[in-house]
Short mmCIF file of C-alpha atoms and ligand atoms in Angstrom, two decimals:
data_model
loop_
_atom_site.label_atom_id
_atom_site.label_comp_id
_atom_site.label_asym_id
_atom_site.label_seq_id
_atom_site.Cartn_x
_atom_site.Cartn_y
_atom_site.Cartn_z
CA MET D 1 52.07 50.94 -18.91
CA SER D 2 49.30 51.35 -16.70
CA TYR D 3 46.39 53.40 -18.08
CA PRO D 4 43.73 55.04 -15.76
CA PRO D 5 41.09 53.08 -15.49
CA ARG D 6 38.79 53.68 -17.80
CA TYR D 7 41.17 52.87 -20.75
CA LYS D 8 41.36 49.16 -19.36
CA SER D 9 39.32 48.24 -22.45
CA LEU D 10 42.38 49.58 -24.54
CA PRO D 11 44.92 46.91 -25.63
CA THR D 12 47.62 46.83 -23.07
CA THR D 13 50.61 45.80 -25.50
CA VAL D 14 50.83 48.55 -28.22
CA ASP D 15 53.64 49.97 -30.15
CA ASN D 16 55.52 53.49 -29.71
CA GLU D 17 53.30 55.56 -32.54
CA GLN D 18 50.11 54.05 -31.29
CA ILE D 19 51.91 55.15 -27.55
CA THR D 20 52.45 58.47 -28.88
CA SER D 21 49.59 59.19 -30.68
CA VAL D 22 46.97 58.12 -27.85
CA LYS D 23 49.26 60.59 -25.50
CA ALA D 24 48.77 63.16 -27.77
CA ARG D 25 44.39 62.44 -28.06
CA GLY D 26 44.64 62.62 -24.60
CA THR D 27 46.95 65.81 -24.11
CA ALA D 28 44.47 67.35 -26.51
CA GLY D 29 40.93 66.26 -25.34
CA GLN D 30 42.02 67.43 -21.72
CA LYS D 31 43.16 70.89 -23.38
CA LYS D 32 39.82 70.90 -25.28
CA PHE D 33 37.42 69.79 -21.76
CA ILE D 34 39.49 72.67 -19.87
CA PHE D 35 38.89 75.11 -22.94
CA HIS D 36 35.36 74.28 -23.02
CA LEU D 37 35.16 74.39 -19.22
CA LEU D 38 36.50 77.90 -18.82
CA ALA D 39 34.35 79.08 -21.48
CA VAL D 40 31.23 77.71 -19.84
CA VAL D 41 32.45 79.52 -16.62
CA ALA D 42 33.17 83.00 -18.58
CA ILE D 43 29.68 82.81 -20.18
CA MET D 44 28.11 81.84 -16.93
CA TYR D 45 29.89 84.69 -15.03
CA ALA D 46 29.04 87.05 -18.13
CA THR D 47 25.26 86.19 -18.13
CA PHE D 48 24.95 86.71 -14.38
CA SER D 49 26.98 89.95 -14.35
CA GLY D 50 24.79 91.56 -17.16
CA VAL D 51 21.88 90.17 -15.62
CA ARG D 52 22.72 91.94 -12.41
CA TYR D 53 23.18 94.78 -14.22
CA ILE D 54 20.09 95.26 -16.10
CA ALA D 55 18.09 94.35 -12.83
CA ARG D 56 20.14 97.47 -11.00
CA SER D 57 19.60 99.74 -13.71
CA ASN D 58 15.87 99.14 -13.91
CA LEU D 59 15.71 99.33 -10.18
CA LYS D 60 17.48 102.90 -10.87
CA PHE D 61 15.18 103.34 -13.59
CA ALA D 62 12.17 102.50 -11.46
CA LYS D 63 13.34 104.23 -8.80
CA GLY D 64 13.68 107.21 -11.09
CA LEU D 65 10.36 107.14 -12.35
CA TRP D 66 8.52 106.18 -9.26
CA GLY D 67 10.76 108.96 -7.23
CA CYS D 68 11.51 109.17 -3.73
CA HIS D 69 9.16 111.18 -1.78
CA GLY D 70 9.64 113.41 1.10
CA ALA D 71 13.70 113.10 1.64
CA HIS D 72 14.55 112.57 -1.85
CA ARG D 73 11.56 114.38 -3.32
CA ASN D 74 13.13 113.40 -6.47
CA LEU D 75 10.64 113.47 -9.94
CA SER D 76 8.10 112.06 -8.12
CA SER D 77 5.29 110.36 -9.97
CA LEU D 78 3.31 110.81 -6.59
CA THR D 79 2.22 114.70 -5.47
CA SER D 80 4.94 116.04 -2.61
CA HIS D 81 2.35 119.03 -2.38
CA TYR D 82 -1.63 119.61 -3.56
CA THR D 83 -2.32 123.04 -4.25
CA LEU D 84 -5.14 124.66 -2.05
CA PRO D 85 -7.86 127.29 -3.36
CA SER D 86 -5.36 129.75 -2.08
CA GLY D 87 -2.71 129.07 -3.75
CA ASP D 88 -0.59 127.46 -0.57
CA LYS D 89 0.92 123.85 -1.55
CA ILE D 90 0.16 121.32 1.25
CA PRO D 91 2.84 118.62 1.65
CA SER D 92 0.84 115.46 0.99
CA VAL D 93 2.21 113.74 3.52
CA ALA D 94 2.45 114.99 7.63
CA LEU D 95 3.65 113.66 10.66
CA GLY D 96 0.09 113.32 13.12
CA VAL D 97 0.71 113.69 16.58
CA TRP D 98 -2.55 112.43 18.13
CA GLN D 99 -1.10 109.91 21.26
CA ALA D 100 2.29 110.92 20.68
CA GLU D 101 3.18 111.68 24.97
CA LYS D 102 4.56 114.70 25.91
CA GLY D 103 7.85 112.80 26.62
CA GLU D 104 8.14 111.89 23.07
CA VAL D 105 6.39 114.12 20.51
CA GLY D 106 9.18 116.20 20.93
CA MET D 107 12.23 113.59 19.59
CA ALA D 108 9.47 112.46 17.14
CA VAL D 109 9.21 116.26 15.83
CA GLN D 110 12.53 116.38 15.34
CA ALA D 111 13.04 112.89 13.80
CA ALA D 112 10.69 114.07 11.45
CA LEU D 113 11.56 117.36 10.44
CA LYS D 114 15.42 115.61 9.78
CA SER D 115 13.95 112.80 7.46
CA GLY D 116 12.05 115.80 5.21
CA TYR D 117 8.58 115.82 6.68
CA ARG D 118 7.27 119.59 6.62
CA HIS D 119 4.03 119.17 8.11
CA ILE D 120 2.57 118.17 11.36
CA ASP D 121 -0.57 117.74 11.74
CA GLY D 122 -1.99 119.03 15.88
CA ALA D 123 -4.83 119.83 17.50
CA TYR D 124 -5.61 122.07 20.92
CA ALA D 125 -7.29 118.97 22.24
CA TYR D 126 -4.25 116.42 21.63
CA ASN D 127 -2.71 118.39 24.68
CA ASN D 128 1.29 118.68 23.32
CA GLU D 129 1.48 122.35 21.04
CA GLU D 130 3.98 123.12 23.31
CA TYR D 131 6.27 120.14 23.04
CA VAL D 132 5.45 120.17 18.87
CA GLY D 133 6.93 123.98 19.12
CA LYS D 134 9.54 123.80 21.51
CA ALA D 135 10.86 120.86 18.59
CA ILE D 136 10.42 123.15 15.96
CA ARG D 137 12.14 125.64 17.97
CA ALA D 138 15.25 123.18 18.52
CA SER D 139 15.60 122.29 14.72
CA ALA D 140 17.35 123.77 11.91
CA VAL D 141 14.31 124.50 9.81
CA PRO D 142 12.65 127.86 9.58
CA ARG D 143 9.54 128.00 11.10
CA GLU D 144 7.59 129.54 8.12
CA GLN D 145 9.09 126.05 5.96
CA ILE D 146 6.71 123.62 8.39
CA TRP D 147 3.00 123.38 7.40
CA LEU D 148 1.61 123.14 10.83
CA THR D 149 -2.27 122.33 11.17
CA SER D 150 -4.32 122.73 14.03
CA LYS D 151 -7.95 122.50 15.43
CA LEU D 152 -10.52 124.40 17.15
CA TRP D 153 -11.94 122.44 19.72
CA ASN D 154 -15.66 121.51 20.17
CA ALA D 155 -15.73 123.51 23.27
CA PHE D 156 -14.13 126.97 21.33
CA HIS D 157 -17.11 127.03 18.63
CA ALA D 158 -18.90 130.06 20.10
CA PRO D 159 -16.91 133.29 17.88
CA GLU D 160 -16.20 134.97 20.76
CA ASP D 161 -14.39 132.01 21.89
CA ILE D 162 -11.92 131.23 19.04
CA GLU D 163 -9.44 133.76 19.45
CA PRO D 164 -8.45 133.36 22.84
CA VAL D 165 -7.86 129.35 22.16
CA LEU D 166 -6.42 130.54 18.79
CA ASP D 167 -3.97 132.50 20.52
CA VAL D 168 -2.98 129.76 23.03
CA THR D 169 -2.35 127.30 20.28
CA LEU D 170 0.14 129.91 18.71
CA ALA D 171 2.02 130.54 21.63
CA ASN D 172 2.58 126.70 22.12
CA LEU D 173 3.52 126.64 18.63
CA GLY D 174 5.93 129.28 19.13
CA THR D 175 4.44 131.12 16.07
CA ASP D 176 1.80 134.27 14.90
CA TYR D 177 -0.22 132.60 12.37
CA ILE D 178 -0.91 129.10 11.16
CA TYR D 179 -0.71 127.56 7.94
CA MET D 180 -4.49 125.22 8.31
CA TYR D 181 -6.86 125.46 11.26
CA LEU D 182 -9.56 123.25 11.22
CA ILE D 183 -12.85 122.74 13.04
CA HIS D 184 -12.13 119.41 14.41
CA TRP D 185 -15.72 117.86 14.96
CA PRO D 186 -18.77 119.29 13.79
CA ILE D 187 -19.85 119.35 16.82
CA ALA D 188 -20.03 122.26 19.70
CA PHE D 189 -20.45 121.78 22.96
CA LYS D 190 -21.47 124.51 25.80
CA LYS D 191 -18.59 126.20 27.99
CA GLU D 192 -20.06 125.18 30.85
CA GLY D 193 -20.35 121.08 31.61
CA ASN D 194 -18.25 118.81 30.09
CA TYR D 195 -19.72 117.63 26.78
CA VAL D 196 -23.03 119.34 27.02
CA LEU D 197 -23.90 119.74 23.33
CA ASP D 198 -24.72 123.19 21.78
CA GLU D 199 -27.28 122.41 19.90
CA ALA D 200 -27.78 125.65 17.78
CA LEU D 201 -23.79 125.77 16.59
CA THR D 202 -24.12 122.44 15.98
CA ALA D 203 -27.02 122.64 13.66
CA ASN D 204 -25.58 125.47 11.99
CA PRO D 205 -21.34 126.29 11.59
CA TYR D 206 -21.82 128.97 9.83
CA PRO D 207 -21.08 131.74 12.79
CA THR D 208 -17.75 129.71 13.64
CA TRP D 209 -17.19 129.73 10.01
CA GLN D 210 -17.38 133.29 9.66
CA LYS D 211 -15.23 134.07 12.81
CA LEU D 212 -12.26 132.04 11.21
CA GLU D 213 -12.54 133.56 7.77
CA GLU D 214 -12.09 137.00 9.62
CA TRP D 215 -8.95 135.27 11.17
CA VAL D 216 -7.97 134.33 7.66
CA ASP D 217 -8.22 138.03 6.74
CA LYS D 218 -6.61 139.08 10.10
CA GLY D 219 -3.87 136.97 8.92
CA LYS D 220 -3.67 134.83 12.06
CA ILE D 221 -5.09 131.80 9.74
CA ARG D 222 -3.64 131.36 6.51
CA ASN D 223 -6.14 128.35 5.16
CA ILE D 224 -9.61 126.76 7.20
CA GLY D 225 -10.77 123.57 6.26
CA ILE D 226 -13.35 121.02 8.81
CA SER D 227 -12.91 117.34 9.92
CA ASN D 228 -15.08 114.59 10.36
CA PHE D 229 -17.89 116.29 8.15
CA ASN D 230 -19.99 113.59 6.06
CA ILE D 231 -21.35 115.00 3.52
CA ARG D 232 -24.74 116.36 4.65
CA ARG D 233 -23.03 118.47 7.16
CA ILE D 234 -20.66 120.11 4.49
CA GLN D 235 -23.77 120.75 2.64
CA ASN D 236 -25.19 122.32 5.53
CA LEU D 237 -22.22 125.09 6.00
CA THR D 238 -21.67 125.56 2.04
CA ALA D 239 -24.88 126.67 1.47
CA ASN D 240 -24.36 129.53 3.65
CA PRO D 241 -22.65 132.54 1.61
CA LEU D 242 -18.82 131.81 2.17
CA LYS D 243 -16.11 133.93 1.82
CA TYR D 244 -13.36 130.98 1.96
CA LYS D 245 -14.50 127.69 1.26
CA PRO D 246 -12.71 124.45 3.42
CA ALA D 247 -9.58 123.69 2.26
CA VAL D 248 -9.74 120.11 3.18
CA ASN D 249 -11.91 118.03 5.37
CA GLN D 250 -9.68 115.34 7.23
CA VAL D 251 -11.42 112.46 8.00
CA GLU D 252 -10.57 108.64 8.90
CA LEU D 253 -9.18 107.30 5.85
CA ASN D 254 -7.83 103.62 5.85
CA PHE D 255 -8.00 99.87 4.72
CA TRP D 256 -11.03 99.15 7.05
CA ASN D 257 -13.04 102.76 6.38
CA PRO D 258 -11.59 103.24 2.63
CA GLN D 259 -15.01 105.83 1.96
CA PRO D 260 -15.07 105.28 -1.64
CA GLU D 261 -18.30 107.43 -2.11
CA LEU D 262 -16.63 110.32 0.11
CA LEU D 263 -13.59 110.79 -1.65
CA LYS D 264 -15.41 110.37 -5.01
CA TRP D 265 -17.88 113.33 -3.78
CA ALA D 266 -14.96 115.38 -2.60
CA LYS D 267 -13.12 115.32 -5.70
CA GLU D 268 -15.98 116.38 -7.78
CA HIS D 269 -16.44 119.29 -5.46
CA ASP D 270 -12.64 120.63 -5.39
CA LEU D 271 -12.19 119.47 -1.81
CA ILE D 272 -9.67 117.52 -0.81
CA LEU D 273 -9.66 114.96 1.90
CA GLU D 274 -7.27 114.19 4.33
CA ALA D 275 -6.73 110.81 5.48
CA TYR D 276 -6.25 110.20 9.17
CA SER D 277 -5.87 107.12 10.89
CA PRO D 278 -4.58 106.23 7.86
CA LEU D 279 -2.78 102.36 9.24
CA GLY D 280 -5.90 102.25 10.74
CA GLY D 281 -4.86 103.60 13.96
CA SER D 282 -2.94 102.33 17.33
CA ASN D 283 -5.94 99.52 17.49
CA GLU D 284 -5.48 97.91 14.11
CA VAL D 285 -1.98 99.20 12.27
CA GLY D 286 -1.17 95.50 12.58
CA LYS D 287 -3.55 93.61 11.47
CA THR D 288 -3.88 96.25 8.45
CA LEU D 289 -0.12 95.90 7.97
CA SER D 290 -0.52 92.04 7.79
CA GLN D 291 -3.33 91.78 5.14
CA PRO D 292 -1.84 89.06 2.69
CA VAL D 293 -2.88 92.10 -0.21
CA VAL D 294 -0.37 94.56 1.62
CA LYS D 295 2.11 92.06 2.27
CA SER D 296 2.22 90.78 -1.08
CA ILE D 297 2.07 93.98 -2.95
CA ALA D 298 5.13 95.10 -0.59
CA LYS D 299 7.07 92.07 -1.45
CA GLU D 300 6.52 92.25 -5.23
CA LEU D 301 7.77 96.12 -5.01
CA GLY D 302 10.47 95.34 -2.58
CA ILE D 303 9.07 98.03 -0.11
CA THR D 304 7.30 97.77 3.61
CA PRO D 305 3.31 97.35 4.22
CA ALA D 306 3.49 100.65 5.85
CA GLN D 307 4.79 102.42 2.08
CA VAL D 308 1.98 100.35 0.49
CA ILE D 309 -0.95 101.90 2.60
CA ILE D 310 0.73 105.54 2.58
CA SER D 311 1.57 105.57 -0.62
CA TRP D 312 -2.11 104.05 -2.14
CA HIS D 313 -3.63 107.01 0.21
CA VAL D 314 -1.78 109.46 -1.95
CA GLN D 315 -2.48 107.65 -4.81
CA ARG D 316 -6.02 107.88 -4.03
CA GLY D 317 -5.56 111.84 -3.93
CA THR D 318 -5.83 112.47 0.04
CA ILE D 319 -3.30 114.04 2.40
CA VAL D 320 -1.73 111.37 4.64
CA LEU D 321 -1.14 111.47 8.35
CA PRO D 322 0.72 108.30 9.47
CA LYS D 323 1.51 108.60 13.11
CA SER D 324 4.83 106.96 14.68
CA VAL D 325 7.10 108.20 18.07
CA THR D 326 9.35 105.74 16.21
CA PRO D 327 12.49 107.51 14.53
CA SER D 328 13.10 104.31 12.06
CA ARG D 329 9.21 104.33 11.45
CA ILE D 330 8.83 108.01 10.81
CA GLU D 331 11.36 107.93 8.30
CA GLU D 332 9.93 104.85 6.35
CA ASN D 333 6.84 106.47 6.34
CA LEU D 334 7.42 109.45 4.68
CA GLN D 335 9.39 107.26 1.42
CA ILE D 336 6.55 107.00 -0.78
CA PHE D 337 5.99 105.71 -4.40
CA SER D 338 3.33 105.27 -7.57
CA LEU D 339 2.07 101.34 -7.37
CA PRO D 340 1.65 100.08 -10.87
CA GLN D 341 -2.07 100.53 -11.62
CA ASP D 342 -2.76 96.82 -11.40
CA LEU D 343 -1.45 96.99 -7.76
CA PHE D 344 -3.30 99.76 -6.76
CA ASP D 345 -6.47 98.72 -8.29
CA LYS D 346 -5.99 95.34 -6.62
CA LEU D 347 -5.69 97.18 -3.06
CA GLU D 348 -8.31 99.44 -3.45
CA LYS D 349 -10.42 96.62 -4.49
CA ALA D 350 -9.77 95.05 -1.19
CA ALA D 351 -10.19 97.34 0.77
CA THR D 352 -13.81 98.30 -0.47
CA SER D 353 -15.07 95.09 -0.85
CA HIS D 354 -15.70 94.26 2.73
CA GLU D 355 -17.99 95.10 5.26
CA PRO D 356 -16.56 99.04 6.31
CA HIS D 357 -15.92 99.61 10.10
CA ARG D 358 -14.83 102.93 11.62
CA THR D 359 -11.58 102.40 13.84
CA GLY D 360 -12.94 105.34 16.17
CA ASN D 361 -16.42 106.86 16.68
CA PRO D 362 -16.34 108.75 19.71
CA SER D 363 -20.00 109.37 19.68
CA ASN D 364 -21.43 107.07 22.65
CA ARG D 365 -18.59 108.55 24.32
CA TRP D 366 -19.89 112.21 24.42
CA GLY D 367 -23.05 110.46 25.36
CA LEU D 368 -24.41 112.05 22.23
CA ASP D 369 -27.88 110.44 21.23
CA PHE D 370 -27.39 109.95 17.73
CA ASP D 371 -23.89 109.07 14.95
CA ILE D 372 -21.57 112.11 14.28
CA PHE D 373 -21.17 110.24 11.06
CA ASP D 374 -24.90 109.47 10.13
CA ASP D 375 -26.61 111.84 11.12
N1 NAP C 1 -9.30 114.83 13.29
C1 NAP C 1 -9.58 114.17 14.20
O1 NAP C 1 -10.48 113.68 14.64
C2 NAP C 1 -8.28 112.93 13.88
C3 NAP C 1 -8.64 111.65 14.36
C4 NAP C 1 -7.50 110.67 14.95
C5 NAP C 1 -6.54 110.80 14.06
N2 NAP C 1 -6.43 112.18 13.63
C6 NAP C 1 -4.78 112.36 13.09
O2 NAP C 1 -4.35 111.35 12.20
C7 NAP C 1 -2.84 110.83 13.01
C8 NAP C 1 -2.63 109.21 12.73
O3 NAP C 1 -3.70 108.70 13.57
P1 NAP C 1 -3.76 107.67 14.49
O4 NAP C 1 -2.90 107.99 14.96
O5 NAP C 1 -4.95 107.82 14.92
O6 NAP C 1 -3.58 106.05 13.73
P2 NAP C 1 -2.34 105.82 12.65
O7 NAP C 1 -1.52 106.94 12.05
O8 NAP C 1 -2.94 105.42 11.18
O9 NAP C 1 -1.55 104.54 13.28
C9 NAP C 1 -0.61 104.99 14.29
C10 NAP C 1 -0.36 103.57 14.59
O10 NAP C 1 0.45 103.07 14.09
C11 NAP C 1 2.14 102.80 14.25
N3 NAP C 1 3.17 102.93 12.97
C12 NAP C 1 3.36 103.95 12.81
N4 NAP C 1 4.45 103.85 11.39
C13 NAP C 1 4.31 102.52 11.41
C14 NAP C 1 5.21 101.48 10.91
N5 NAP C 1 5.56 101.97 9.42
N6 NAP C 1 5.00 100.19 11.01
C15 NAP C 1 4.39 99.55 12.00
N7 NAP C 1 3.45 100.57 13.15
C16 NAP C 1 3.48 101.84 11.94
C17 NAP C 1 2.22 104.04 15.12
O11 NAP C 1 3.19 103.10 16.66
P3 NAP C 1 4.40 103.86 16.78
O12 NAP C 1 4.24 105.77 17.28
O13 NAP C 1 4.38 103.16 18.25
O14 NAP C 1 5.44 103.92 16.06
C18 NAP C 1 0.48 103.69 15.79
O15 NAP C 1 0.67 102.79 16.93
C19 NAP C 1 -3.01 111.41 13.91
O16 NAP C 1 -1.69 111.33 14.97
C20 NAP C 1 -3.91 112.66 13.89
O17 NAP C 1 -3.26 113.93 13.65
C21 NAP C 1 -6.95 113.22 13.53
#
């Protein structure tokens, strides 16, 4: 009788009874071993499936809790709209269209409307309103469902110049009223000559504002606001007996220039800020999205770095205006999530603890002998 090697130390001569008993023990041992193996495999499988199920359920729960913004718009704990003093509700995420070229802006607007955006941030000076208007008309979305913002350029602050340029914007956009019209800069240029400062209207924007209020009353504008105004300039305007106070102030806000003092002041004075260049603008978007703190939060939450930044803006209480002409990014930028408080705090701390710098400041380019933001 030959045994498997491991039994070689067993006696080589045995009687039949011993043989039968050894065989029986061997078979029972093998059965026990196979049984245990199967049991272990079954337990491992059950554990693995259970963990997977729980993880999925948690993810669904978390998604339900956080809510997808925009296209899904369900149970978001990040606001999808803010209510303005007029009672109008403004969507918290817009597609920005500055530097969106004529050949691409229409496609971007259509992609945005398809993804669920209902807010487009434009301006007369972006020189592409005609293409934005065409894209809106070509879309299936009713015009009145789209929050359109435009801006009064610096050369048209004189009260008599406002209606003609507003009409050009309305005609280009294909509408007879606009949801939001902003004074683009707290700087007025004279009509004659390029970039010649109108000192009187720059020092006192009230005549411009009064004319805008008139157009609110006449129905061409639903809400009026300001852009690039610092606190001193806001107070300079609001010291007047305004009929309508500024609905928003659109300013640069991003990781590099988070302006916590302005944000705090605006909240205390019930003024909503709109974050322009929210990703750092075309020059600094790459640097923003590769910040270790941004990347680590993105990884932890399973979202993209751009979504972390855009979510952070809305969680700070601002409207956010990311610009993109890339359909996949346009869609990505609308999906925002409430960051857990510790991660929000971590990002806020990182953004506010380095030396701030602006990603854009035209003061020199416009030949001003003062800094628009400091003066
Ligand atoms: N009131 C004012 O004076 C003022 C001044 C500046 C801006 N704004 C408004 O604010 C909007 C946004 O500002 P902005 O254009 O300066 O800067 P931004 O939105 O911070 O950055 C735009 C840049 O980011 C890229 N980008 C967008 N989404 C991305 C993503 N998910 N991943 C990677 N890259 C991404 C864009 O590339 P692609 O386009 O190639 O995708 C583009 O190069 C403007 O369009 C305008 O409406 C207002």
